[in-house]
Amino acid sequence: MTKFLPLDVVRFEGQTPEQRRWGNNDDANKSLTVGEEYIVQEVEVHSQHTKLRLRGNSGYFNSVCFGLVGEF
């Protein structure tokens, strides 16, 4: 499991309905573009999942929907 930190650059890889429902995440497919890179603003760690808040975007998204690109 990749551990994300604030200011990491991540690439959105898409989101399944199950990934959205797990932990009551926001719908990333409506807010983000597959293949685009985003900067992590906040990381919210829970016992079974991790949510990311991205700079310039409202909502919290399931971390499994992202791949780590590097640091900002």
mmCIF file of N, CA and C in Angstrom, residues 18-50:
data_model
loop_
_atom_site.group_PDB
_atom_site.id
_atom_site.type_symbol
_atom_site.label_atom_id
_atom_site.label_comp_id
_atom_site.label_asym_id
_atom_site.label_seq_id
_atom_site.Cartn_x
_atom_site.Cartn_y
_atom_site.Cartn_z
ATOM 1 N N GLU A 18 -17.326 0.733 -6.242
ATOM 2 C CA GLU A 18 -16.961 0.171 -4.945
ATOM 3 C C GLU A 18 -15.921 1.043 -4.227
ATOM 4 N N GLN A 19 -14.961 1.570 -4.988
ATOM 5 C CA GLN A 19 -13.940 2.434 -4.390
ATOM 6 C C GLN A 19 -14.547 3.739 -3.879
ATOM 7 N N ARG A 20 -15.584 4.216 -4.541
ATOM 8 C CA ARG A 20 -16.263 5.422 -4.080
ATOM 9 C C ARG A 20 -17.057 5.132 -2.812
ATOM 10 N N ARG A 21 -17.776 4.031 -2.803
ATOM 11 C CA ARG A 21 -18.629 3.695 -1.648
ATOM 12 C C ARG A 21 -17.813 3.343 -0.406
ATOM 13 N N TRP A 22 -16.640 2.724 -0.595
ATOM 14 C CA TRP A 22 -15.829 2.317 0.553
ATOM 15 C C TRP A 22 -15.382 3.561 1.316
ATOM 16 N N GLY A 23 -15.921 3.762 2.506
ATOM 17 C CA GLY A 23 -15.567 4.919 3.313
ATOM 18 C C GLY A 23 -16.328 6.174 2.937
ATOM 19 N N ASN A 24 -17.360 6.013 2.077
ATOM 20 C CA ASN A 24 -18.206 7.149 1.688
ATOM 21 C C ASN A 24 -17.389 8.278 1.059
ATOM 22 N N ASN A 25 -16.578 7.942 0.070
ATOM 23 C CA ASN A 25 -15.757 8.930 -0.636
ATOM 24 C C ASN A 25 -16.588 9.720 -1.639
ATOM 25 N N ASP A 26 -16.075 10.854 -2.062
ATOM 26 C CA ASP A 26 -16.717 11.635 -3.112
ATOM 27 C C ASP A 26 -16.445 10.977 -4.464
ATOM 28 N N ASP A 27 -17.258 11.312 -5.453
ATOM 29 C CA ASP A 27 -17.154 10.712 -6.775
ATOM 30 C C ASP A 27 -16.034 11.390 -7.575
ATOM 31 N N ALA A 28 -14.882 10.751 -7.603
ATOM 32 C CA ALA A 28 -13.717 11.304 -8.291
ATOM 33 C C ALA A 28 -13.931 11.366 -9.796
ATOM 34 N N ASN A 29 -14.716 10.439 -10.359
ATOM 35 C CA ASN A 29 -14.949 10.435 -11.803
ATOM 36 C C ASN A 29 -15.682 11.687 -12.276
ATOM 37 N N LYS A 30 -16.424 12.321 -11.392
ATOM 38 C CA LYS A 30 -17.130 13.558 -11.749
ATOM 39 C C LYS A 30 -16.251 14.790 -11.583
ATOM 40 N N SER A 31 -15.233 14.704 -10.733
ATOM 41 C CA SER A 31 -14.410 15.874 -10.397
ATOM 42 C C SER A 31 -13.027 15.875 -11.025
ATOM 43 N N LEU A 32 -12.498 14.691 -11.348
ATOM 44 C CA LEU A 32 -11.115 14.567 -11.789
ATOM 45 C C LEU A 32 -11.045 13.949 -13.182
ATOM 46 N N THR A 33 -9.883 14.036 -13.796
ATOM 47 C CA THR A 33 -9.657 13.491 -15.132
ATOM 48 C C THR A 33 -8.615 12.374 -15.052
ATOM 49 N N VAL A 34 -8.964 11.212 -15.588
ATOM 50 C CA VAL A 34 -8.040 10.079 -15.605
ATOM 51 C C VAL A 34 -6.755 10.487 -16.324
ATOM 52 N N GLY A 35 -5.621 10.185 -15.713
ATOM 53 C CA GLY A 35 -4.321 10.493 -16.292
ATOM 54 C C GLY A 35 -3.761 11.842 -15.876
ATOM 55 N N GLU A 36 -4.602 12.708 -15.316
ATOM 56 C CA GLU A 36 -4.141 14.022 -14.862
ATOM 57 C C GLU A 36 -3.433 13.899 -13.517
ATOM 58 N N GLU A 37 -2.529 14.839 -13.273
ATOM 59 C CA GLU A 37 -1.779 14.857 -12.010
ATOM 60 C C GLU A 37 -2.342 15.924 -11.083
ATOM 61 N N TYR A 38 -2.325 15.609 -9.792
ATOM 62 C CA TYR A 38 -2.862 16.490 -8.755
ATOM 63 C C TYR A 38 -1.895 16.527 -7.582
ATOM 64 N N ILE A 39 -2.000 17.569 -6.782
ATOM 65 C CA ILE A 39 -1.154 17.720 -5.591
ATOM 66 C C ILE A 39 -1.988 17.405 -4.353
ATOM 67 N N VAL A 40 -1.472 16.536 -3.508
ATOM 68 C CA VAL A 40 -2.166 16.158 -2.282
ATOM 69 C C VAL A 40 -2.118 17.332 -1.302
ATOM 70 N N GLN A 41 -3.281 17.714 -0.822
ATOM 71 C CA GLN A 41 -3.386 18.777 0.178
ATOM 72 C C GLN A 41 -3.461 18.203 1.584
ATOM 73 N N GLU A 42 -4.217 17.112 1.725
ATOM 74 C CA GLU A 42 -4.442 16.527 3.050
ATOM 75 C C GLU A 42 -4.602 15.025 2.913
ATOM 76 N N VAL A 43 -4.133 14.285 3.903
ATOM 77 C CA VAL A 43 -4.265 12.830 3.950
ATOM 78 C C VAL A 43 -5.038 12.481 5.217
ATOM 79 N N GLU A 44 -6.119 11.726 5.056
ATOM 80 C CA GLU A 44 -6.955 11.317 6.184
ATOM 81 C C GLU A 44 -6.907 9.789 6.269
ATOM 82 N N VAL A 45 -6.188 9.275 7.258
ATOM 83 C CA VAL A 45 -5.984 7.834 7.402
ATOM 84 C C VAL A 45 -7.042 7.252 8.334
ATOM 85 N N HIS A 46 -7.695 6.188 7.863
ATOM 86 C CA HIS A 46 -8.677 5.443 8.654
ATOM 87 C C HIS A 46 -8.157 4.018 8.826
ATOM 88 N N SER A 47 -8.826 3.218 9.612
ATOM 89 C CA SER A 47 -8.328 1.865 9.885
ATOM 90 C C SER A 47 -8.329 0.970 8.649
ATOM 91 N N GLN A 48 -9.264 1.162 7.718
ATOM 92 C CA GLN A 48 -9.365 0.290 6.554
ATOM 93 C C GLN A 48 -9.163 0.997 5.213
ATOM 94 N N HIS A 49 -8.992 2.307 5.230
ATOM 95 C CA HIS A 49 -8.810 3.049 3.981
ATOM 96 C C HIS A 49 -8.183 4.407 4.272
ATOM 97 N N THR A 50 -7.732 5.060 3.207
ATOM 98 C CA THR A 50 -7.141 6.401 3.315
ATOM 99 C C THR A 50 -7.804 7.299 2.292
#
